[in-house]
Amino acid sequence: MADRDIFAEASYHFSAPAQASSPVNTFSDRSLWKLLRAIVHKPAGAIGVLFVLFHAIVVLTGPWIIPHDPLAQDPRTILAAPSWAHPFGTDLLGRDVLSRTIVGGRIAIAITAIGALLAVVGGAVAGITAAMRGGLLDAIMMRLVEAIGALPYLLFLLLLANFFTGGAYALIPALGIFYGTAVVRVSRAAALSVASSDFVAAARVRGERSSTILFREILPNVLGVIVVDGAIRWAGMLLGFSSLSFLGFGVAPPTPDWGLMISDARNVMAIAPWATLWPCAALASLILGVIFLADGAGKALGR
Amino acid sequence: MVQFRSKIALVVVFALFAASPALSATLRISHNLGYGGRESLDPISPTRFFEANQMIYDQLVRAGPDGQPNPALAIAWSSSPDLAEWTFKLRSGVRFSNGEPFTAQDAAYSLQRILSPKLASPVRSVLGIMDSIEARDDMTLSVKLKQADADFPIVLTDYRVRIVSSKAAGGDLDAVNDSGIGTGPFKVSKLDQRGTTVLAANPDYWDGKPGVAEVDIMAIADQDARNQALLAGQIDITEVTPGEIGLFSSNAKFIVQRVPAGLWNPIVMRTDTSPFNDVRVRKALRMLADRQSLLSLVVGEGNGAVACDAPVWPGDPYYNSSLSCPADPEGAKKLLGEAGYPRGLTVDLYTSAAQPIMVPLAEAYQAQAAKAGVKVNVRVVPVDGYWSTTWMTPNRPFVVGNWAQRPAAQVLNEVFRSGAKWNETAWNCPDFDALLDEARRSGTIDERKALYAKAQAILAEEGGAFIPFFRNEIRVYSSSLDHIDNVPSMMLRWHKITKK
């Protein structure tokens, strides 16, 4: 688990102002299909789509494709090496690692997906509002965002996890708030660059209402940035949530969860590496997939 | 620049070589920071720093490999015919680490302060039967008991009953005595509970000069980190779980020692808190378990023995071997129905990796409980401070505990007598206490055996502790160490250990 959140810095790729004078590419310019084709066209994007698609299929079909009950303990197969019966081996309580890995991402993905949505929507609204209003509100919000950004991310998450007690799902607001602050910064920067452009000025001169300017003029032009940034946040959140599970604050035993599986088996990593290797591989491939996909999407959208 | 660097490298290499002879005489062990850095050098403190105290202070009487009392600072003892007064002849010529001679005054002071209500030591529940303690002369100690106790010397082998200097605290019985001045084989050089505590050998130790010049006690809270520290040669000895033996067994640098022992990990139900204040619920939560399967899952066959909720282990002369506790999930369901939980029960079980098997035990029990309609939410909390903030706190009535092997007379009084400081199940049963009193008064071992057997049967039937098995101790140490007896860690004679 990294000391600092590498994903917090990733936002700088997107915070550079887009071309201010002309409207930038937006989702409305191309159909989703065209966008997907553009993403797949880049090697990184293709890998991302492949990984994410693979995980999506596994998540959706998980309960039907697992070879064993992921909770079934068996004293006869404790830390058994990979075999035909248990292709990924077994863990400390003789449970099948393959089955546990297959269903071990479901809760993390569900929670972080909702958390990411919360972070993106909340962060975008806050960021664009700050950009449009400016003044004291903007200053206060941005100092707050910077203050949170200055805290070591795991420490801050642990603080929030202690506050929002009551199981894994109670962590959704904590994750949303923490990762949302980065979205505020990115969407504010993007909105600022668009807000100063001529077509927004024109809309103001026409006497359009603020909400119209927000939804008609600004949002379509910053949506691409926000969605790509949101995907990066999601990847970061997956790692953050798994770290919390690893530390005992996320999913409670015996529910299979990658972070918890890694934590449970790390003491025996040298003699039974499979019990930590597979959940690590699953988590890493999903995070990489999401990042590659976001990267591909960013490139396809011209950023 | 390059030249400067190579000079530094040379100096470092030279320093390493120069330092190596001293390093080789240092025995390095670890402690798990269970009291979060508040570990105290007062041997009877509730947060005693046992790893250091066992080397700094001596006992009057120490437990031999068979659990029977052996001479230490007391060289001989005898009792009055009614077993209510005990006289100890003390070892002469022993000095404290500050040079003061050890006398019966110090021994009397050390025992008297155990009774101090202000200090509120957990040992008080073990030795509360002491009435008056006096030094008859410099080398004779007399202890009058409130009631007869045939096993009083066995009770004195308690790992915390150690002799401190009475002068160090000005003779004040209510003062915390954490000076570190003892008669033991090592003395404190540097106390740093959160870092490395350094002890230096006492060359004049009465039982012979220690085999190493120094002992370093490092704070390592995490079991995996301890294993890695041992593998990397940063510490010399540690306890491991059965699952971790493989890390060391095929490595010639390490020796794996399996020590038959009665370590136990209860799942504690507070008998004064709902729903565990209902004896049917307690019984059901014990009945549902398949102990043999828990034993094989959590510690492995051959690394322990099935227990029936009584804390006296099979190696103890007072062990009740007639208890049986087969798994009966259907019976458990029925009992829960009678207790008002016809559709099962949901409970939060708190645990931590304070002892590495404590989390797997909770998970394995959780799976068995589910079959009897009991939903156990396993809550894993951090190791640091587990014993001060989770265990024995009123809002955590269902937790996993961890106990070392203790003689019957000690463990039954310390953990199950009503009002005892570490009575983790809040067990309050006058009949049970009366049995313990009667056992102490009994003159013959057969009588005591029968009475302690009854006490164990009561715990198995109604008590608040679910004790699925006794564990052996598995110790791994560097092959550079020698003279490590095959006894539980708490009985190890550290000054005999040598290091190549």
PDB file of C-alpha atoms in Angstrom, chain A residues 1-2 5 7 55 100-101 103-113 153-154 157-158 161 168-169 171-172 175 178-179 233-252 255-266 276 278-288 290:
ATOM      1  CA  MET A   1       0.000   0.000   0.000  1.00  0.00           C
ATOM      2  CA  ALA A   2       1.495   3.303  -1.049  1.00  0.00           C
ATOM      3  CA  ASP A   5      -2.092   8.812  -3.007  1.00  0.00           C
ATOM      4  CA  PHE A   7      -3.883   9.374  -7.908  1.00  0.00           C
ATOM      5  CA  HIS A  55     -13.733  -7.819 -14.453  1.00  0.00           C
ATOM      6  CA  ARG A 100     -12.875 -16.164  -3.075  1.00  0.00           C
ATOM      7  CA  THR A 101     -10.969 -14.130  -5.668  1.00  0.00           C
ATOM      8  CA  VAL A 103     -16.391 -12.896  -5.705  1.00  0.00           C
ATOM      9  CA  GLY A 104     -13.839 -10.912  -3.672  1.00  0.00           C
ATOM     10  CA  GLY A 105     -14.200  -7.736  -5.716  1.00  0.00           C
ATOM     11  CA  ARG A 106     -17.970  -7.415  -5.692  1.00  0.00           C
ATOM     12  CA  ILE A 107     -18.337  -5.365  -2.527  1.00  0.00           C
ATOM     13  CA  ALA A 108     -15.277  -3.216  -3.236  1.00  0.00           C
ATOM     14  CA  ILE A 109     -16.467  -2.475  -6.765  1.00  0.00           C
ATOM     15  CA  ALA A 110     -20.038  -1.738  -5.703  1.00  0.00           C
ATOM     16  CA  ILE A 111     -19.003   0.555  -2.865  1.00  0.00           C
ATOM     17  CA  THR A 112     -16.348   2.406  -4.812  1.00  0.00           C
ATOM     18  CA  ALA A 113     -18.591   2.767  -7.876  1.00  0.00           C
ATOM     19  CA  TYR A 153      -4.546  10.050   2.519  1.00  0.00           C
ATOM     20  CA  LEU A 154      -4.552   6.803   4.467  1.00  0.00           C
ATOM     21  CA  LEU A 157      -9.354   7.736   5.432  1.00  0.00           C
ATOM     22  CA  LEU A 158      -8.745   5.957   8.746  1.00  0.00           C
ATOM     23  CA  ALA A 161     -13.567   5.253   8.790  1.00  0.00           C
ATOM     24  CA  ALA A 168     -18.286  -1.323   4.702  1.00  0.00           C
ATOM     25  CA  TYR A 169     -21.252   0.506   3.185  1.00  0.00           C
ATOM     26  CA  LEU A 171     -17.627   4.096   4.203  1.00  0.00           C
ATOM     27  CA  ILE A 172     -19.305   5.354   1.007  1.00  0.00           C
ATOM     28  CA  LEU A 175     -14.762   7.811   0.282  1.00  0.00           C
ATOM     29  CA  PHE A 178     -12.272  12.414   0.357  1.00  0.00           C
ATOM     30  CA  TYR A 179     -11.940  11.623  -3.331  1.00  0.00           C
ATOM     31  CA  ARG A 233     -10.685   8.736  -8.744  1.00  0.00           C
ATOM     32  CA  TRP A 234     -12.478   5.410  -8.921  1.00  0.00           C
ATOM     33  CA  ALA A 235      -9.195   3.568  -9.390  1.00  0.00           C
ATOM     34  CA  GLY A 236      -7.734   5.432  -6.425  1.00  0.00           C
ATOM     35  CA  MET A 237     -10.811   4.702  -4.372  1.00  0.00           C
ATOM     36  CA  LEU A 238     -10.518   0.970  -5.120  1.00  0.00           C
ATOM     37  CA  LEU A 239      -7.012   1.005  -3.710  1.00  0.00           C
ATOM     38  CA  GLY A 240      -8.088   3.165  -0.768  1.00  0.00           C
ATOM     39  CA  PHE A 241     -11.027   0.926   0.081  1.00  0.00           C
ATOM     40  CA  SER A 242      -8.908  -2.217  -0.208  1.00  0.00           C
ATOM     41  CA  SER A 243      -6.326  -0.597   2.063  1.00  0.00           C
ATOM     42  CA  LEU A 244      -9.053   0.001   4.643  1.00  0.00           C
ATOM     43  CA  SER A 245     -10.171  -3.627   4.357  1.00  0.00           C
ATOM     44  CA  PHE A 246      -6.557  -4.691   4.691  1.00  0.00           C
ATOM     45  CA  LEU A 247      -6.336  -2.676   7.900  1.00  0.00           C
ATOM     46  CA  GLY A 248      -9.593  -4.104   9.224  1.00  0.00           C
ATOM     47  CA  PHE A 249     -11.881  -1.110   8.610  1.00  0.00           C
ATOM     48  CA  GLY A 250     -13.689  -2.214   5.488  1.00  0.00           C
ATOM     49  CA  VAL A 251     -15.345  -5.520   4.758  1.00  0.00           C
ATOM     50  CA  ALA A 252     -15.785  -7.752   7.817  1.00  0.00           C
ATOM     51  CA  THR A 255     -16.970 -12.057   3.378  1.00  0.00           C
ATOM     52  CA  PRO A 256     -14.401 -12.579   0.638  1.00  0.00           C
ATOM     53  CA  ASP A 257     -12.704  -9.286  -0.164  1.00  0.00           C
ATOM     54  CA  TRP A 258      -9.383  -8.744  -1.883  1.00  0.00           C
ATOM     55  CA  GLY A 259      -7.984  -6.386   0.767  1.00  0.00           C
ATOM     56  CA  LEU A 260      -9.039  -8.680   3.580  1.00  0.00           C
ATOM     57  CA  MET A 261      -7.707 -11.776   1.785  1.00  0.00           C
ATOM     58  CA  ILE A 262      -4.313 -10.118   1.385  1.00  0.00           C
ATOM     59  CA  SER A 263      -4.329  -9.134   5.048  1.00  0.00           C
ATOM     60  CA  ASP A 264      -5.338 -12.606   6.226  1.00  0.00           C
ATOM     61  CA  ALA A 265      -2.705 -14.441   4.229  1.00  0.00           C
ATOM     62  CA  ARG A 266       0.249 -12.068   4.353  1.00  0.00           C
ATOM     63  CA  THR A 276      -2.001 -13.312  -1.425  1.00  0.00           C
ATOM     64  CA  TRP A 278      -4.326 -13.851  -6.677  1.00  0.00           C
ATOM     65  CA  PRO A 279      -6.269 -11.182  -4.798  1.00  0.00           C
ATOM     66  CA  CYS A 280      -3.318  -8.820  -5.429  1.00  0.00           C
ATOM     67  CA  ALA A 281      -3.402  -9.647  -9.146  1.00  0.00           C
ATOM     68  CA  ALA A 282      -7.159  -9.137  -9.297  1.00  0.00           C
ATOM     69  CA  LEU A 283      -7.003  -5.780  -7.551  1.00  0.00           C
ATOM     70  CA  ALA A 284      -4.003  -4.587  -9.556  1.00  0.00           C
ATOM     71  CA  SER A 285      -5.481  -5.622 -12.919  1.00  0.00           C
ATOM     72  CA  LEU A 286      -8.767  -3.860 -12.202  1.00  0.00           C
ATOM     73  CA  ILE A 287      -7.056  -0.652 -11.073  1.00  0.00           C
ATOM     74  CA  LEU A 288      -4.701  -0.713 -14.049  1.00  0.00           C
ATOM     75  CA  VAL A 290      -9.581   1.545 -15.104  1.00  0.00           C
TER      76      VAL A 290
END
